Tab-separated table of C-alpha atoms in Angstrom:
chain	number	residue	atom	x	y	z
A	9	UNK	CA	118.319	93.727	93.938
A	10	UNK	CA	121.435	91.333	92.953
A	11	UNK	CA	124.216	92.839	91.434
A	12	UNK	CA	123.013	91.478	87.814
A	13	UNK	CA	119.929	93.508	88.583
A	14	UNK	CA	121.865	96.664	89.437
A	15	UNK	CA	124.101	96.124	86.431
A	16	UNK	CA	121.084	96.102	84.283
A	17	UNK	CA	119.187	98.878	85.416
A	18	UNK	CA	122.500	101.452	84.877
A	19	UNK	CA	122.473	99.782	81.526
A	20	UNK	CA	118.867	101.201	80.596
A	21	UNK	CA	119.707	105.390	80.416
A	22	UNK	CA	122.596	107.242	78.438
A	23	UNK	CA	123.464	109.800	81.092
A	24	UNK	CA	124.585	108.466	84.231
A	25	UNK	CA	125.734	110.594	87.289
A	26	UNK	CA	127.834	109.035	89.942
A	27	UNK	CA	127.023	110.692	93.355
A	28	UNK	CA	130.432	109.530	95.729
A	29	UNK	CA	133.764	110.096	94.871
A	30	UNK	CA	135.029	107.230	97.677
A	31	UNK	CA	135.906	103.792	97.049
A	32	UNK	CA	132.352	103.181	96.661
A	33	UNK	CA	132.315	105.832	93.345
A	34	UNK	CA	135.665	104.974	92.162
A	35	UNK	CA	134.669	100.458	92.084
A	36	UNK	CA	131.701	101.306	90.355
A	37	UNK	CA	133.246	103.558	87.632
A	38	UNK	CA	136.120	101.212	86.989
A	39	UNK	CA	133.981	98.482	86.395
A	40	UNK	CA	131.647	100.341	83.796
A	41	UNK	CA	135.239	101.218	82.304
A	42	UNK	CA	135.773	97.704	81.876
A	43	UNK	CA	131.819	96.724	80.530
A	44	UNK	CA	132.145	99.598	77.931
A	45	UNK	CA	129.896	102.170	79.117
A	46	UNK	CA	132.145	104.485	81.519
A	47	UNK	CA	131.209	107.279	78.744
A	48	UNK	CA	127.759	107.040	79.843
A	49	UNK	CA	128.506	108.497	82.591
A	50	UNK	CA	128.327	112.440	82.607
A	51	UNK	CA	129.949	113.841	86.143
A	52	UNK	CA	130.814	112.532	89.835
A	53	UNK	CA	128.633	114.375	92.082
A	54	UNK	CA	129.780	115.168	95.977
A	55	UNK	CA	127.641	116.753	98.589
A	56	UNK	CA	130.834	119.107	99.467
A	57	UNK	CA	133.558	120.586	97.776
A	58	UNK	CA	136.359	118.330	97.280
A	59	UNK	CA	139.846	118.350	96.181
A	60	UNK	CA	139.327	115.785	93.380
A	61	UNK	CA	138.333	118.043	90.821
A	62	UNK	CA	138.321	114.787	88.361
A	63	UNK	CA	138.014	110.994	88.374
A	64	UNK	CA	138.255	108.951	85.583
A	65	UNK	CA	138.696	111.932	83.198
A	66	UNK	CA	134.970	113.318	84.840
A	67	UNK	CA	134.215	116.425	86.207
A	68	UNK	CA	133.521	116.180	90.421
A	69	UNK	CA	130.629	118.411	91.217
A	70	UNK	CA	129.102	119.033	94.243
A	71	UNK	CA	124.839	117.904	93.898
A	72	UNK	CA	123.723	121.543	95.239
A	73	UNK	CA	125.435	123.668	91.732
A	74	UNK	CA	124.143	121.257	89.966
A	75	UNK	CA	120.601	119.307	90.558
A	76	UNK	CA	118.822	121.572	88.481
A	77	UNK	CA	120.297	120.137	85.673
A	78	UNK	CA	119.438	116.821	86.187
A	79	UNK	CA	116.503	115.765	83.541
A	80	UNK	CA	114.068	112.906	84.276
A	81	UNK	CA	115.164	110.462	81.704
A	82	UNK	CA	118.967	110.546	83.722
A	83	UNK	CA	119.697	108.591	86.518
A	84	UNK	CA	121.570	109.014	89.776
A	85	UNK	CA	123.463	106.123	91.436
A	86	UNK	CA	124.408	107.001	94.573
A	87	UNK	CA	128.013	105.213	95.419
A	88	UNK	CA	128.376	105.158	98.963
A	89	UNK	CA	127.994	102.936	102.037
A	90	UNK	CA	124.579	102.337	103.532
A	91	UNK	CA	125.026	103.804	106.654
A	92	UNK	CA	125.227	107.328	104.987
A	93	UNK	CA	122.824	107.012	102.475
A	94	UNK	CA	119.459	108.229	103.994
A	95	UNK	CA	121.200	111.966	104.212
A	96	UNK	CA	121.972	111.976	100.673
A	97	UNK	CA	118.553	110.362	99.462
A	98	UNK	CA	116.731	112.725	101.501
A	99	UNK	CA	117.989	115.390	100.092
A	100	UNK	CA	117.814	113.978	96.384
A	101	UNK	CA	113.948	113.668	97.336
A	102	UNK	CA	113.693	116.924	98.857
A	103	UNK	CA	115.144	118.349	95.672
A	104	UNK	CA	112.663	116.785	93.588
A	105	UNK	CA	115.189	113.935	91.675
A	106	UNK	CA	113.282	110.773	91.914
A	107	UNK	CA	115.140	108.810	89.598
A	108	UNK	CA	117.490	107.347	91.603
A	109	UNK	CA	119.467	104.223	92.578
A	110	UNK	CA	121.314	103.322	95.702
A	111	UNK	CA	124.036	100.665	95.563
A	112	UNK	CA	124.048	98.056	98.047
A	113	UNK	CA	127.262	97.374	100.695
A	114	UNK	CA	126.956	93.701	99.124
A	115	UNK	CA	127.099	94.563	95.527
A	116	UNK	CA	130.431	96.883	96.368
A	117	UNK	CA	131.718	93.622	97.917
A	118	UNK	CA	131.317	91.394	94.934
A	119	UNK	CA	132.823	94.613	92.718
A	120	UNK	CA	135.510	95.381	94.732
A	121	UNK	CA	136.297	91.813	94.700
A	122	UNK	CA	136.283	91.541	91.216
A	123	UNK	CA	139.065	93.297	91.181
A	124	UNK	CA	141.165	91.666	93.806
A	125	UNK	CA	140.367	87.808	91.950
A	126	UNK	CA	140.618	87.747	88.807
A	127	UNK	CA	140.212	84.659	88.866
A	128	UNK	CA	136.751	84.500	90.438
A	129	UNK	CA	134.581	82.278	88.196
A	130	UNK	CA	131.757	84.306	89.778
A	131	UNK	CA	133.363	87.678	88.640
A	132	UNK	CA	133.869	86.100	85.239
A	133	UNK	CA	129.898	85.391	85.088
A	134	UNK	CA	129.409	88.761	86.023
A	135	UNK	CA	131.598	90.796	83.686
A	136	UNK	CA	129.642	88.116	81.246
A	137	UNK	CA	126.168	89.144	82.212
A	138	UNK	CA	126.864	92.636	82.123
A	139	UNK	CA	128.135	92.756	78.764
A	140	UNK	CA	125.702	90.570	77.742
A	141	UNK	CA	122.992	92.946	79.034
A	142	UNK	CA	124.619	96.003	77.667
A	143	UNK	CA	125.004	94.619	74.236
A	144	UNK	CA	121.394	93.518	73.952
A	145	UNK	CA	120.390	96.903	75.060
A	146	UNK	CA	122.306	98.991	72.316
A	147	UNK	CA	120.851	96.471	69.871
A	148	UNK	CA	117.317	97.207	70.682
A	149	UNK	CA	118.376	100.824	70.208
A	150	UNK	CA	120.241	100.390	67.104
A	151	UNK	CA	117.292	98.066	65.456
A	152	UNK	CA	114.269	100.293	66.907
A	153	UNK	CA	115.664	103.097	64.623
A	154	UNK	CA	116.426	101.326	61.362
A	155	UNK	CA	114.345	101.764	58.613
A	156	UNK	CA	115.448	98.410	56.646
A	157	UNK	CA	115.105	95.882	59.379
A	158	UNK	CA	111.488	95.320	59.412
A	159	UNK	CA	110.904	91.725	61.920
A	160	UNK	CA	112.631	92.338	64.988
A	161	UNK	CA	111.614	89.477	66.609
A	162	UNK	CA	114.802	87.893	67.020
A	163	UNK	CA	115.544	84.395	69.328
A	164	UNK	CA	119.002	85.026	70.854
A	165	UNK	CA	121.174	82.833	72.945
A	166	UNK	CA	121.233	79.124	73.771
A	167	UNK	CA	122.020	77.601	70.867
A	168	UNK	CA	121.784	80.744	68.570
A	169	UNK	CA	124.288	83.438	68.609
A	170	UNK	CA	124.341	86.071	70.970
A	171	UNK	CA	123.528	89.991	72.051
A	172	UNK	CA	127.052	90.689	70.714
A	173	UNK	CA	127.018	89.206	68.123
A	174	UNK	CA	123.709	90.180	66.435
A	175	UNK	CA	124.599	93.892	67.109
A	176	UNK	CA	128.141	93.594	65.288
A	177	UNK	CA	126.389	92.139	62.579
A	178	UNK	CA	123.553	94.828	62.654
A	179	UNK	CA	126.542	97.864	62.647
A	180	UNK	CA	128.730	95.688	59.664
A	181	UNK	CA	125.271	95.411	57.552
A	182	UNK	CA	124.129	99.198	58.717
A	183	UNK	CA	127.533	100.714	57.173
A	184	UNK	CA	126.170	99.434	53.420
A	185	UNK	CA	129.560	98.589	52.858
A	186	UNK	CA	129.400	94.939	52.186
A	187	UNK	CA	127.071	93.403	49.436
A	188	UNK	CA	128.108	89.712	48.972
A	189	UNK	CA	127.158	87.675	52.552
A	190	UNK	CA	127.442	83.813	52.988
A	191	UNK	CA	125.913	82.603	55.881
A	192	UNK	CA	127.195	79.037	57.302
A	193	UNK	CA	124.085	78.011	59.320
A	194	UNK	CA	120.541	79.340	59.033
A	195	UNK	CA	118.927	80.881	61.906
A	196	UNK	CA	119.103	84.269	63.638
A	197	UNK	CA	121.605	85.800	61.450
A	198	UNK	CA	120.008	84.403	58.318
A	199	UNK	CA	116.726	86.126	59.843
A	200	UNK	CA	118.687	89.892	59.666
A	201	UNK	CA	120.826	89.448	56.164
A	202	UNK	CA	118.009	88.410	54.679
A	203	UNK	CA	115.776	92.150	55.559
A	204	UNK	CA	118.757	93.768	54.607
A	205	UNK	CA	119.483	92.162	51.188
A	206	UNK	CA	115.686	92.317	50.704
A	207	UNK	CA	116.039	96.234	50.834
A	208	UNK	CA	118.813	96.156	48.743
A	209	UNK	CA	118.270	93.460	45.817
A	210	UNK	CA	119.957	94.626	43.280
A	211	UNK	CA	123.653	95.493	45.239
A	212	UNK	CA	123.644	92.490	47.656
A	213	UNK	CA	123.474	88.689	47.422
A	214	UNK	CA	123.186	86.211	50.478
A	215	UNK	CA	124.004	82.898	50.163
A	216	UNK	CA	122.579	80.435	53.151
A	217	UNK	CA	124.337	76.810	53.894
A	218	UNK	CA	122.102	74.597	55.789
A	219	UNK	CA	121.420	70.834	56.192
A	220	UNK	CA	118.250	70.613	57.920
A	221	UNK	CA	115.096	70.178	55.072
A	222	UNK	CA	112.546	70.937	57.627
A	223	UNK	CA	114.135	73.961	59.311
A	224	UNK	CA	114.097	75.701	55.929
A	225	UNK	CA	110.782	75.100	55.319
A	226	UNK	CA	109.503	76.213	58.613
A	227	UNK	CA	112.369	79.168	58.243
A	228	UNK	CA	110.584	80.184	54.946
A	229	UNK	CA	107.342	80.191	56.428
A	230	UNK	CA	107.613	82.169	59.425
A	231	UNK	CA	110.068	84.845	57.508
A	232	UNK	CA	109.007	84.603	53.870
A	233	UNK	CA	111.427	83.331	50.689
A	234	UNK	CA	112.944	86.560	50.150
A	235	UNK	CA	115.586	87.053	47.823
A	236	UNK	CA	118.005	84.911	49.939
A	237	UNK	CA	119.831	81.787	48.170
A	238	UNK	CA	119.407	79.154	50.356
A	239	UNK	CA	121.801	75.928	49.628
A	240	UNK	CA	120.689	72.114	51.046
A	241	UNK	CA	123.688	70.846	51.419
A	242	UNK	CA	123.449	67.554	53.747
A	243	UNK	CA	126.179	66.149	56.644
A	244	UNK	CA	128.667	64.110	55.930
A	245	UNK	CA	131.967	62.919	57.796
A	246	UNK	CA	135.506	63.662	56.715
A	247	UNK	CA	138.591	63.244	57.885
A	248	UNK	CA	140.459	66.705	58.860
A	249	UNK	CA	144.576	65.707	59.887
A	250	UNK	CA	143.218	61.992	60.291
A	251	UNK	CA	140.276	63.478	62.976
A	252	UNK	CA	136.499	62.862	61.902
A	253	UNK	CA	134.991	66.024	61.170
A	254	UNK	CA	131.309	66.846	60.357
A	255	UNK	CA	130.730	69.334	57.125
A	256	UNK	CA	128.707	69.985	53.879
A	257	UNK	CA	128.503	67.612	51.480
A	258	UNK	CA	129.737	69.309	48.285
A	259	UNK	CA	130.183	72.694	49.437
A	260	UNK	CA	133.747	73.463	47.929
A	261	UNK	CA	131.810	71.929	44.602
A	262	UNK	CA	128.703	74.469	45.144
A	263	UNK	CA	130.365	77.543	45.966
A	264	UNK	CA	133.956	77.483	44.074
A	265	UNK	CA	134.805	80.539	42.580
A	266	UNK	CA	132.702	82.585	44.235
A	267	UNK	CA	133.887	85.907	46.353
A	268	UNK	CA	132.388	86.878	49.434
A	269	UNK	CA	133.241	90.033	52.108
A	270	UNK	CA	131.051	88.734	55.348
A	271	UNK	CA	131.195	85.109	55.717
A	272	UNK	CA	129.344	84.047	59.013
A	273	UNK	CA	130.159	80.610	60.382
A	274	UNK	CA	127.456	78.990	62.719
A	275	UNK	CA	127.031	75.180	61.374
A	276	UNK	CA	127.703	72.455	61.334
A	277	UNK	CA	126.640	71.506	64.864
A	278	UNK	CA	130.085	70.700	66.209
A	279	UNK	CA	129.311	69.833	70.014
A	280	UNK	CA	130.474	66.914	69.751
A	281	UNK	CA	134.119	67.453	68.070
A	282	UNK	CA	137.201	67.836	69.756
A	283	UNK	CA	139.830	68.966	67.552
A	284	UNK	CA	138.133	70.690	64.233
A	285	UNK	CA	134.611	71.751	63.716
A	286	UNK	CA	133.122	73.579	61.174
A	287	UNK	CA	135.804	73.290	58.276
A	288	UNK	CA	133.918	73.605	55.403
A	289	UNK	CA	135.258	77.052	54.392
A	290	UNK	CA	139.588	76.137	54.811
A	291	UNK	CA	139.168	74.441	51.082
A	292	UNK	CA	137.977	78.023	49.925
A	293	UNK	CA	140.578	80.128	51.897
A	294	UNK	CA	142.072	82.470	50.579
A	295	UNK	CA	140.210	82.859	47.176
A	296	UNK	CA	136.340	83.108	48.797
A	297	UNK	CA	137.617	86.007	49.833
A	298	UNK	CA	137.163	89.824	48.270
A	299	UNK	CA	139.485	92.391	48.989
A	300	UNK	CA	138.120	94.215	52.054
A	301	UNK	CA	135.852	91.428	54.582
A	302	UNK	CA	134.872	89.904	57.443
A	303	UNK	CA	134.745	86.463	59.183
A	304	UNK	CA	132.876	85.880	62.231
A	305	UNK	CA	132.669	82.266	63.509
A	306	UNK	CA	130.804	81.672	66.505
A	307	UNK	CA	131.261	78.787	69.746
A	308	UNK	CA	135.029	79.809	70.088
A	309	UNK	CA	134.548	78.708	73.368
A	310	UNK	CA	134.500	74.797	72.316
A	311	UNK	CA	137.755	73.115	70.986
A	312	UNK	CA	136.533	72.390	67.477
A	313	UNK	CA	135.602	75.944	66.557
A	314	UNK	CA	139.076	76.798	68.453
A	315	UNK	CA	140.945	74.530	65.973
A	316	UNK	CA	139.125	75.624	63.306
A	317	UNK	CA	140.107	79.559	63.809
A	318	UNK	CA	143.644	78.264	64.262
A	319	UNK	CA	143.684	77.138	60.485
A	320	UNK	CA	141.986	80.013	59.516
A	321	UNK	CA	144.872	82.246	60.924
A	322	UNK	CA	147.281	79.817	59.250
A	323	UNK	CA	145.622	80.035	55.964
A	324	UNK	CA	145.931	83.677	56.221
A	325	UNK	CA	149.283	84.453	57.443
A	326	UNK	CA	150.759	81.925	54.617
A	327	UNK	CA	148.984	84.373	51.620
A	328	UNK	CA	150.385	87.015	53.952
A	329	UNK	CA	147.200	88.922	54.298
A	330	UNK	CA	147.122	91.679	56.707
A	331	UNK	CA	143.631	91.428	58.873
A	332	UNK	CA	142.690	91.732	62.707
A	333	UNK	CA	141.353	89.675	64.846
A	334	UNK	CA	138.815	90.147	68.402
A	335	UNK	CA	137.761	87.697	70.758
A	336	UNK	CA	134.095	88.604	72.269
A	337	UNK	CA	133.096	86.341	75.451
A	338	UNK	CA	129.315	86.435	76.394
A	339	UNK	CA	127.239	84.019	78.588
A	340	UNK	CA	128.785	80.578	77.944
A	341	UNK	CA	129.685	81.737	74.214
A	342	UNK	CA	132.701	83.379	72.639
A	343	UNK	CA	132.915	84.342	68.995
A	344	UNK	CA	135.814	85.834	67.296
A	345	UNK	CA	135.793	88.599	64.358
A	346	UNK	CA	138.604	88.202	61.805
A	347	UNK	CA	138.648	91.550	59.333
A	348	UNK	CA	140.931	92.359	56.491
A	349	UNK	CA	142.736	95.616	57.662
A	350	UNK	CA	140.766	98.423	56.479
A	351	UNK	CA	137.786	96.803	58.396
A	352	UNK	CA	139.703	96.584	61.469
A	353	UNK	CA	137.106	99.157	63.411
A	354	UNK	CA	134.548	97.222	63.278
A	355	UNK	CA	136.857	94.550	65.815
A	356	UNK	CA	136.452	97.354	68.041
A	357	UNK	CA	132.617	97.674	68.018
């Protein structure tokens, strides 16, 4: 099992217990504090009394007061080096808890040195992956339970946007506190405002910007019409600070005056610009906006999208508007959240 593997399985159950309290323990706990999920994790448990009576703000507990607690949906990760393993697993077994998992001397290495490089481009891919993992599993929690979003089916990653930031979207459209969505770029997020303004028609409106002829039509018939607006609005070139920059044709024209409080930006396809992509919406800033929203623009990682944000924090700190901001990194994507202030918690999702 690789450490990506490991990582994943943890992931899966919502009570965790920790048996070590060593180095071994203490590396793996810090680095689910950093992923997000150290809450997950209910108690340390020892074989023998300790002194540590906490780690981490957890109870230490030795295994013998308390494996009868242990239920078969929880999991036990037992922190320690190989060579005294077999003890402990035996006597897991021998207590009848199955459901457990042993971490490998290797994947300790590549955690403890996670910690002593930050600068490891293989740590970075790791703390990627595992986030990655962790977000796409609360997602398929959060959208297993909802009663509005109907076709689950969603493609994520690659050129669509990711784990992250499908389940932001899901918990911003879940609160039912926004009604008035534009959506730069049809495709996975399109797919979810959609089933949610479907299932509420008469308090929400979503307004979709895409180029592509065919992709709508193909869109439409694998998801339906809906009650979505969908805009063709074709490519054209403009110049941006005297840099060519791909946008909408006519979409200041098609969508002045109109208020919005989630604006999504995915589109144009901007692989191929260096200094500004995906501009369309710094003609409409400030005035597109409502009093309380949201801005999420996705591919942060390129330097178009990077530019783009930059002008969008401009634009905003000129009107003096008082928002937050969060960077999210995935697998080879970043997105950032911008929020006016009283949506600020949901940069902390």
């Amino acid at each position: 099992m690789d450490i990506i593997e490991f990582l994943n399985e943890i992931c899966n159950y919502e009570h965790i217990y920790i048996y070590g309290a060593g180095k071994y323990g203490k590396t793996l706990a810090a680095y689910l504090l950093e992923i997000g999920i150290l809450n997950q994790v209910n108690f340390f448990l020892i074989t023998n009394e300790g002194k540590d009576k906490k780690l981490f703000g957890k109870p230490v507990l030795s295994f013998n007061s308390f494996y009868k607690k242990v239920k078969k949906d929880d999991i036990i990760v037992v922190a320690v080096s190989e060579n005294k393993q077999n003890d402990i697993l035996d006597n897991l077994f021998k207590n009848g808890v199955y459901n457990v998992l042993a971490m490998t001397d290797a994947i300790y290495k590549k955690l403890k040195n996670k910690f002593e490089n930050t600068e490891s481009e293989e740590k970075n891919r790791i703390t990627e992956c595992a986030i990655d993992i962790l977000y796409g599993q609360n997602l398929d929690r959060a959208i297993n339970q909802s009663k509005w979003l109907k076709r689950k089916d969603f493609s994520i990653g690659h050129a669509a946007v990711n784990n992250q930031y499908m389940y932001i979207l899901y918990k911003i459209l879940d609160s039912k506190k926004f009604k008035s969505f534009l959506d730069i770029g049809m495709g996975q997020t399109s797919k979810m405002i959609g089933q949610y303004t479907d299932d509420n028609i008469k308090e929400t409106k979503h307004t979709i910007i895409e180029a592509d002829k065919d992709w709508i039509d193909f869109f439409r018939a694998v998801n339906g019409k809906g009650s979505s607006k969908i805009e063709l609005l074709e490519y054209e070139m403009k110049l941006e600070n005297d840099i060519e920059v791909r946008t909408f044709s006519g979409f200041s024209d098609r969508l002045k005056g109109k208020k919005f409080d989630y604006i999504s930006i995915d589109a144009p396809f901007g692989m191929d610009m260096t200094k500004y992509s995906r501009i369309d919406l710094l003609e409409l800033l400030p005035d597109c906006l409502m009093d309380s929203w949201i801005i999420m623009i996705d591919d942060i990682q390129r330097m178009g999208e990077r530019g783009t944000l930059e002008q969008i924090r401009k634009i905003l700190n000129q009107h003096k508007i008082r928002y937050m901001e969060q960077r999210y990194a995935g697998i080879e994507k970043e997105f950032a959240i911008l929020a006016s202030w009283d949506n600020r918690f949901f940069c902390t999702v």
